[in-house]
PDB file of C-alpha atoms in Angstrom:
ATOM      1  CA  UNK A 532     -38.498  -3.744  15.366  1.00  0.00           C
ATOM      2  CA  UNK A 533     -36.205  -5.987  13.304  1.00  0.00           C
ATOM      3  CA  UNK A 534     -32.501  -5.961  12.580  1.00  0.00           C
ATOM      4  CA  UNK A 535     -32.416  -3.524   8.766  1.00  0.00           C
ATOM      5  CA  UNK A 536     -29.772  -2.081   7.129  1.00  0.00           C
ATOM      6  CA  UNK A 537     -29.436   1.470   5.637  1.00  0.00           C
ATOM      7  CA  UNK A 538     -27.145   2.963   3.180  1.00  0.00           C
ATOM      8  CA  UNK A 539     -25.062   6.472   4.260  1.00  0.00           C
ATOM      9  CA  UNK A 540     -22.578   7.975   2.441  1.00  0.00           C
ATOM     10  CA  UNK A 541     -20.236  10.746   3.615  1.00  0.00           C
ATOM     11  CA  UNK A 542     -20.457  13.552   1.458  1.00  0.00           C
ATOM     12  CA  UNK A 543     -17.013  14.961  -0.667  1.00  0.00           C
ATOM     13  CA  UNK A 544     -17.012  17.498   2.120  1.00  0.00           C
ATOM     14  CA  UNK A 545     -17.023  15.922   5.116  1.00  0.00           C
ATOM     15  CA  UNK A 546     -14.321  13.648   3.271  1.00  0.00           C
ATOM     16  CA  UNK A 547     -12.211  16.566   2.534  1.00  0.00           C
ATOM     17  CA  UNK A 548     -12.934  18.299   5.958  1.00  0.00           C
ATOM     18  CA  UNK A 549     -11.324  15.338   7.816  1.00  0.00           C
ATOM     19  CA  UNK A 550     -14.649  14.528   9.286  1.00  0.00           C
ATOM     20  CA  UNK A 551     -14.829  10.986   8.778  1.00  0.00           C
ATOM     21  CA  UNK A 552     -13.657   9.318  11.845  1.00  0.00           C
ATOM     22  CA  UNK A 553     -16.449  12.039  13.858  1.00  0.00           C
ATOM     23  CA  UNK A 554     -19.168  10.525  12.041  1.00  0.00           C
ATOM     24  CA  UNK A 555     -18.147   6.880  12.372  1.00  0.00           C
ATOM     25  CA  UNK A 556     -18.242   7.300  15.874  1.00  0.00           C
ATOM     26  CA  UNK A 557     -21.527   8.624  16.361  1.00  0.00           C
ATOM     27  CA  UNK A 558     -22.818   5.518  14.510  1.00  0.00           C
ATOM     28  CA  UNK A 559     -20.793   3.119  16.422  1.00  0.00           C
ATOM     29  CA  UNK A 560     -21.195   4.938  19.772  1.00  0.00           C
ATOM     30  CA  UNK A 561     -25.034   4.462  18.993  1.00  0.00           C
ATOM     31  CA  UNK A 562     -24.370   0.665  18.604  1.00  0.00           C
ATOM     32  CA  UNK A 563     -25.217  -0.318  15.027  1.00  0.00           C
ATOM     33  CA  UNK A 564     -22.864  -2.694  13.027  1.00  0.00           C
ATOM     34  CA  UNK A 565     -20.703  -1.782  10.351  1.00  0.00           C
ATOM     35  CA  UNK A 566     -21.253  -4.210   7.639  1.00  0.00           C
ATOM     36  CA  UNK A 567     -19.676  -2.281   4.493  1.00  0.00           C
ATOM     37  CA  UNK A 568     -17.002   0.490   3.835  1.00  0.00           C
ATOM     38  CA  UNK A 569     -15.449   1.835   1.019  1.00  0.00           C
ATOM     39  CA  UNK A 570     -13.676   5.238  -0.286  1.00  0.00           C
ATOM     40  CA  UNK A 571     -14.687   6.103  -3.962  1.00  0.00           C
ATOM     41  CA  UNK A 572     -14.923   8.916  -6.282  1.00  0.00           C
ATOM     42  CA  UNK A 573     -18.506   8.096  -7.826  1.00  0.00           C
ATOM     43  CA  UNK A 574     -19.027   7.918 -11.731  1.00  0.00           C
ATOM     44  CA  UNK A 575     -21.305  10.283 -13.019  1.00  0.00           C
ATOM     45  CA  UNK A 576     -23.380   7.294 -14.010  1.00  0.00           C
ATOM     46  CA  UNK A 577     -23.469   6.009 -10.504  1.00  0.00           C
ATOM     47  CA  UNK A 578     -24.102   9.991  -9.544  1.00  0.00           C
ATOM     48  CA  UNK A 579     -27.273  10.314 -11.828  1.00  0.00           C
ATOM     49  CA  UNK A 580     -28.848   6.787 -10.806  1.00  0.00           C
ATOM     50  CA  UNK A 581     -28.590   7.869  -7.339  1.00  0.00           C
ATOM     51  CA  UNK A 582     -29.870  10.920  -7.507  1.00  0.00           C
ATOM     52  CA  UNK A 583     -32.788   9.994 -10.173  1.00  0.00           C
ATOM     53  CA  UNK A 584     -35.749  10.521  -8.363  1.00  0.00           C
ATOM     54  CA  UNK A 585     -34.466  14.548  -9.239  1.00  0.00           C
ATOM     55  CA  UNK A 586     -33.866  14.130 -12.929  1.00  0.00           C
ATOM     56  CA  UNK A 587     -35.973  16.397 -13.706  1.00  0.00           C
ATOM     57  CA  UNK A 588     -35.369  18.951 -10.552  1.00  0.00           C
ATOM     58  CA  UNK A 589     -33.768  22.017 -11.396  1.00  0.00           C
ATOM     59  CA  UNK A 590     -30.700  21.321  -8.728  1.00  0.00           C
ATOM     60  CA  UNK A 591     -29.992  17.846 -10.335  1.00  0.00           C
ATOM     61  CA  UNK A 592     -27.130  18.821 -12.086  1.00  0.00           C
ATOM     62  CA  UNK A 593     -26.102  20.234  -9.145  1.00  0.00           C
ATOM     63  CA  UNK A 594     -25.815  17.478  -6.891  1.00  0.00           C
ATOM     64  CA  UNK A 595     -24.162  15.061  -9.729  1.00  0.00           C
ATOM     65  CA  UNK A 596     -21.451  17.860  -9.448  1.00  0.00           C
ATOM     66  CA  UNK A 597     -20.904  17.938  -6.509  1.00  0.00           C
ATOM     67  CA  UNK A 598     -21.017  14.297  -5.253  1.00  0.00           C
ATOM     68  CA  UNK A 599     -18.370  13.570  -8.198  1.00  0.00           C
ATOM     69  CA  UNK A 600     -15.851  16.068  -7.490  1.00  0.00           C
ATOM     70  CA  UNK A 601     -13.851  14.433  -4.893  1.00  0.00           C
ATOM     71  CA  UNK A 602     -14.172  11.053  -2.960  1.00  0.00           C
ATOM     72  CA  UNK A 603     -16.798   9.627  -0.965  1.00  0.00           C
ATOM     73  CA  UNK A 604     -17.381   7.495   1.992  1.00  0.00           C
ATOM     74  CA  UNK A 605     -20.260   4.607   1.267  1.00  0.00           C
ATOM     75  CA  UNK A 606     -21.241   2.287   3.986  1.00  0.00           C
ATOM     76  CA  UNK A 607     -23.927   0.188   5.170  1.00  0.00           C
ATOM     77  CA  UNK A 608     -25.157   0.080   8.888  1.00  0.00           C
ATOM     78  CA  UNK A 609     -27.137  -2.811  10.217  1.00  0.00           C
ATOM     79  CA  UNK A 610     -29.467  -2.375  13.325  1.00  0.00           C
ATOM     80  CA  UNK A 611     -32.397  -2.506  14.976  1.00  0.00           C
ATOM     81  CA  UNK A 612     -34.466   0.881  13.658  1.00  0.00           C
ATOM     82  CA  UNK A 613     -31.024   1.694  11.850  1.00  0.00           C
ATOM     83  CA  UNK A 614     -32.907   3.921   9.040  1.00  0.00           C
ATOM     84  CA  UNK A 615     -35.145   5.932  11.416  1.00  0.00           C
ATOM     85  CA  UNK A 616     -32.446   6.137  14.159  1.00  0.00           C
ATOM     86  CA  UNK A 617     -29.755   7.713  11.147  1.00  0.00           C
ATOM     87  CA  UNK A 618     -32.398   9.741   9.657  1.00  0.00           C
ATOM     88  CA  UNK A 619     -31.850  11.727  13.190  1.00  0.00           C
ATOM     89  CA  UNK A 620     -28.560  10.809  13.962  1.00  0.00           C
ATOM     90  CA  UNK A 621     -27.946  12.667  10.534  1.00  0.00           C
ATOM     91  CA  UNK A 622     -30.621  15.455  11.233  1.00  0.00           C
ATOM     92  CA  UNK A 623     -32.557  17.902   8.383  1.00  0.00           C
ATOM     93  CA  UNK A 624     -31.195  18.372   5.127  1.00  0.00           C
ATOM     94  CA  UNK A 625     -30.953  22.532   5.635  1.00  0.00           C
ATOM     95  CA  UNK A 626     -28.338  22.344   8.471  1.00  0.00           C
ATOM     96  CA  UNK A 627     -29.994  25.660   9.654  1.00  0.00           C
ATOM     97  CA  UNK A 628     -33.265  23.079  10.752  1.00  0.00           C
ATOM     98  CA  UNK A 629     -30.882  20.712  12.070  1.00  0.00           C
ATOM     99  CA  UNK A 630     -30.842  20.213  15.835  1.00  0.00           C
ATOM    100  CA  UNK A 631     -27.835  20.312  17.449  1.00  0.00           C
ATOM    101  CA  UNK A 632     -26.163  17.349  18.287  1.00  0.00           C
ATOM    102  CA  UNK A 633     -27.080  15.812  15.321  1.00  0.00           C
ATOM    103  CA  UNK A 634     -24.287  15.387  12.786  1.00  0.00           C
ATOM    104  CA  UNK A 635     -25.436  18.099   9.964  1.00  0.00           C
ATOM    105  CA  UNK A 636     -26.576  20.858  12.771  1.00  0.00           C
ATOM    106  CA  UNK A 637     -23.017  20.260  14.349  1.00  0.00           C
ATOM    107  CA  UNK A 638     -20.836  19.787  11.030  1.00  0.00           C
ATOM    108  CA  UNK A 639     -22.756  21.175   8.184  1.00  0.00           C
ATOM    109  CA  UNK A 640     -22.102  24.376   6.661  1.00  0.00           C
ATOM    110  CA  UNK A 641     -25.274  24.469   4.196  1.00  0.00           C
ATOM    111  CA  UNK A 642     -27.777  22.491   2.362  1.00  0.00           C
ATOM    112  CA  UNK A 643     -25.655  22.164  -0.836  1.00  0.00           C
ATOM    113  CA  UNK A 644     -22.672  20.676   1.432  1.00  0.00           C
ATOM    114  CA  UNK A 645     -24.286  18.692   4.019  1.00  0.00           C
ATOM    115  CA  UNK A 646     -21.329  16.752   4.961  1.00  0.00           C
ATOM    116  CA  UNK A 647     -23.917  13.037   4.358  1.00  0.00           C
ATOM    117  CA  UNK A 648     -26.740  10.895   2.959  1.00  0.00           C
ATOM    118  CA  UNK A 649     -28.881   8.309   4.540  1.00  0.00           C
ATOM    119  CA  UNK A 650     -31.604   6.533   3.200  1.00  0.00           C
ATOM    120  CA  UNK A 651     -34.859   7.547   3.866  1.00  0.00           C
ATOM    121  CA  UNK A 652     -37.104   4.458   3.781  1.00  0.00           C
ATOM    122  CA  UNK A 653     -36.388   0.481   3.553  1.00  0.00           C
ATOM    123  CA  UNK A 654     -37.076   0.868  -0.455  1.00  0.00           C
ATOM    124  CA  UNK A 655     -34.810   3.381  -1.036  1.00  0.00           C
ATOM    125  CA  UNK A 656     -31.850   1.763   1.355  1.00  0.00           C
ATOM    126  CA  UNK A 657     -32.276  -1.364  -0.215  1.00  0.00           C
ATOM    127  CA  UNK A 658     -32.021   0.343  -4.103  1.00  0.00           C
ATOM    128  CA  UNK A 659     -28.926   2.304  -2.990  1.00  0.00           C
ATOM    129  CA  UNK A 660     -26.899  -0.567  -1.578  1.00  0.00           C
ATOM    130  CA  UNK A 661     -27.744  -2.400  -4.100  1.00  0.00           C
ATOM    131  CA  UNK A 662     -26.278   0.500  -6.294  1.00  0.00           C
ATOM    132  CA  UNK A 663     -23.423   0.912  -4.452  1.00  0.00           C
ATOM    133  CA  UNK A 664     -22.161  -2.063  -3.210  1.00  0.00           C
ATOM    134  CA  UNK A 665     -21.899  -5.764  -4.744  1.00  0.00           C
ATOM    135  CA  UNK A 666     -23.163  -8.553  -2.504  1.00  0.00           C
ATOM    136  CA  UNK A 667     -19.608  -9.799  -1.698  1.00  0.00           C
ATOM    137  CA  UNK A 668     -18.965  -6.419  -0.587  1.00  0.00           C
ATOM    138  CA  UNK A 669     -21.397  -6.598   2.713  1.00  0.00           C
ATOM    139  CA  UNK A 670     -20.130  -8.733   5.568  1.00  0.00           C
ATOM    140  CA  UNK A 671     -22.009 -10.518   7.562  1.00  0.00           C
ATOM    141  CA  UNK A 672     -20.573 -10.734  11.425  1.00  0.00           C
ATOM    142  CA  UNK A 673     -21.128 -11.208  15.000  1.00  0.00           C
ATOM    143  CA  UNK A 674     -19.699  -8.479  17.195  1.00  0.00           C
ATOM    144  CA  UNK A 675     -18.015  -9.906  20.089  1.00  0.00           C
ATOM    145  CA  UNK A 676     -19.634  -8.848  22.189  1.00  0.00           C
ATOM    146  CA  UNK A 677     -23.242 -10.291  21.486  1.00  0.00           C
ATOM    147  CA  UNK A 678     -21.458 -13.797  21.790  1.00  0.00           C
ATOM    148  CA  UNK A 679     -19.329 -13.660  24.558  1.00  0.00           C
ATOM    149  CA  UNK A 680     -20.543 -15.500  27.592  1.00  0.00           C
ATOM    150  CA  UNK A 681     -19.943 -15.562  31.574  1.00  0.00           C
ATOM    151  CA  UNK A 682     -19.113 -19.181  32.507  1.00  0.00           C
TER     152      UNK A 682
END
């Protein structure tokens, strides 16, 4: 597997629950690389390109809501396997399904306030940091410890 990067976004209510430092540290403690951060209260235009794929869903309006109405946390994580390795770091969408230890079966209340997002696939990361983030905005680093040396 090759070094990827994934797009995850903490959720207005895992903002507003004071969850954010909890789910940092479950990415970090896993060892993948923080290479963008930002607090935002998305547009509804950002909202609806995000969620597109459910234009025409029933719940789309829904989730537009709901991902407006307060602020969010948007980052990008860079690892090896980081999109698989979220996807179950994160667990199932219906926090009832999710296992525990994962961050929606131990935080989640319901499947319309999941407390995050990750991408699902390479495609999809790549369109939503793209979306979300400029190309300055992603930083490119070492961590320390990868380069430090015994001599």
């Amino acid at each position: 597997m090759s070094e990827e990067r994934t797009f995850v976004a903490i959720k207005p209510d895992g903002v507003q629950r004071g969850l954010i430092g909890e789910i940092l540290g479950r990415f970090e403690t896993k060892g993948f690389k923080l290479v963008a951060l930002k607090q935002l209260i998305p547009s509804r235009d950002l909202a609806e390109k995000h969620y597109g794929v459910h234009r025409e869903r029933p719940f789309f309006k829904g989730l537009v809501d709901f991902i407006t109405s307060g602020p969010v946390v948007a980052m990008v994580w860079e690892g090896e396997g980081v999109i698989a390795s979220a996807r179950k770091l994160i667990g199932a969408t219906k926090p009832l399904e999710s296992e525990p230890g994962t961050i929606r079966g131990d935080l989640a209340v319901n499947i319309g306030r999941n407390v995050i997002h990750g991408s699902d696939g390479p495609d999809t990361a790549q369109f939503e940091i793209d979306l979300w983030f400029e190309s300055s905005e992603l930083n490119d680093w070492v961590p320390a410890d990868q380069i430090w040396r015994i001599e």
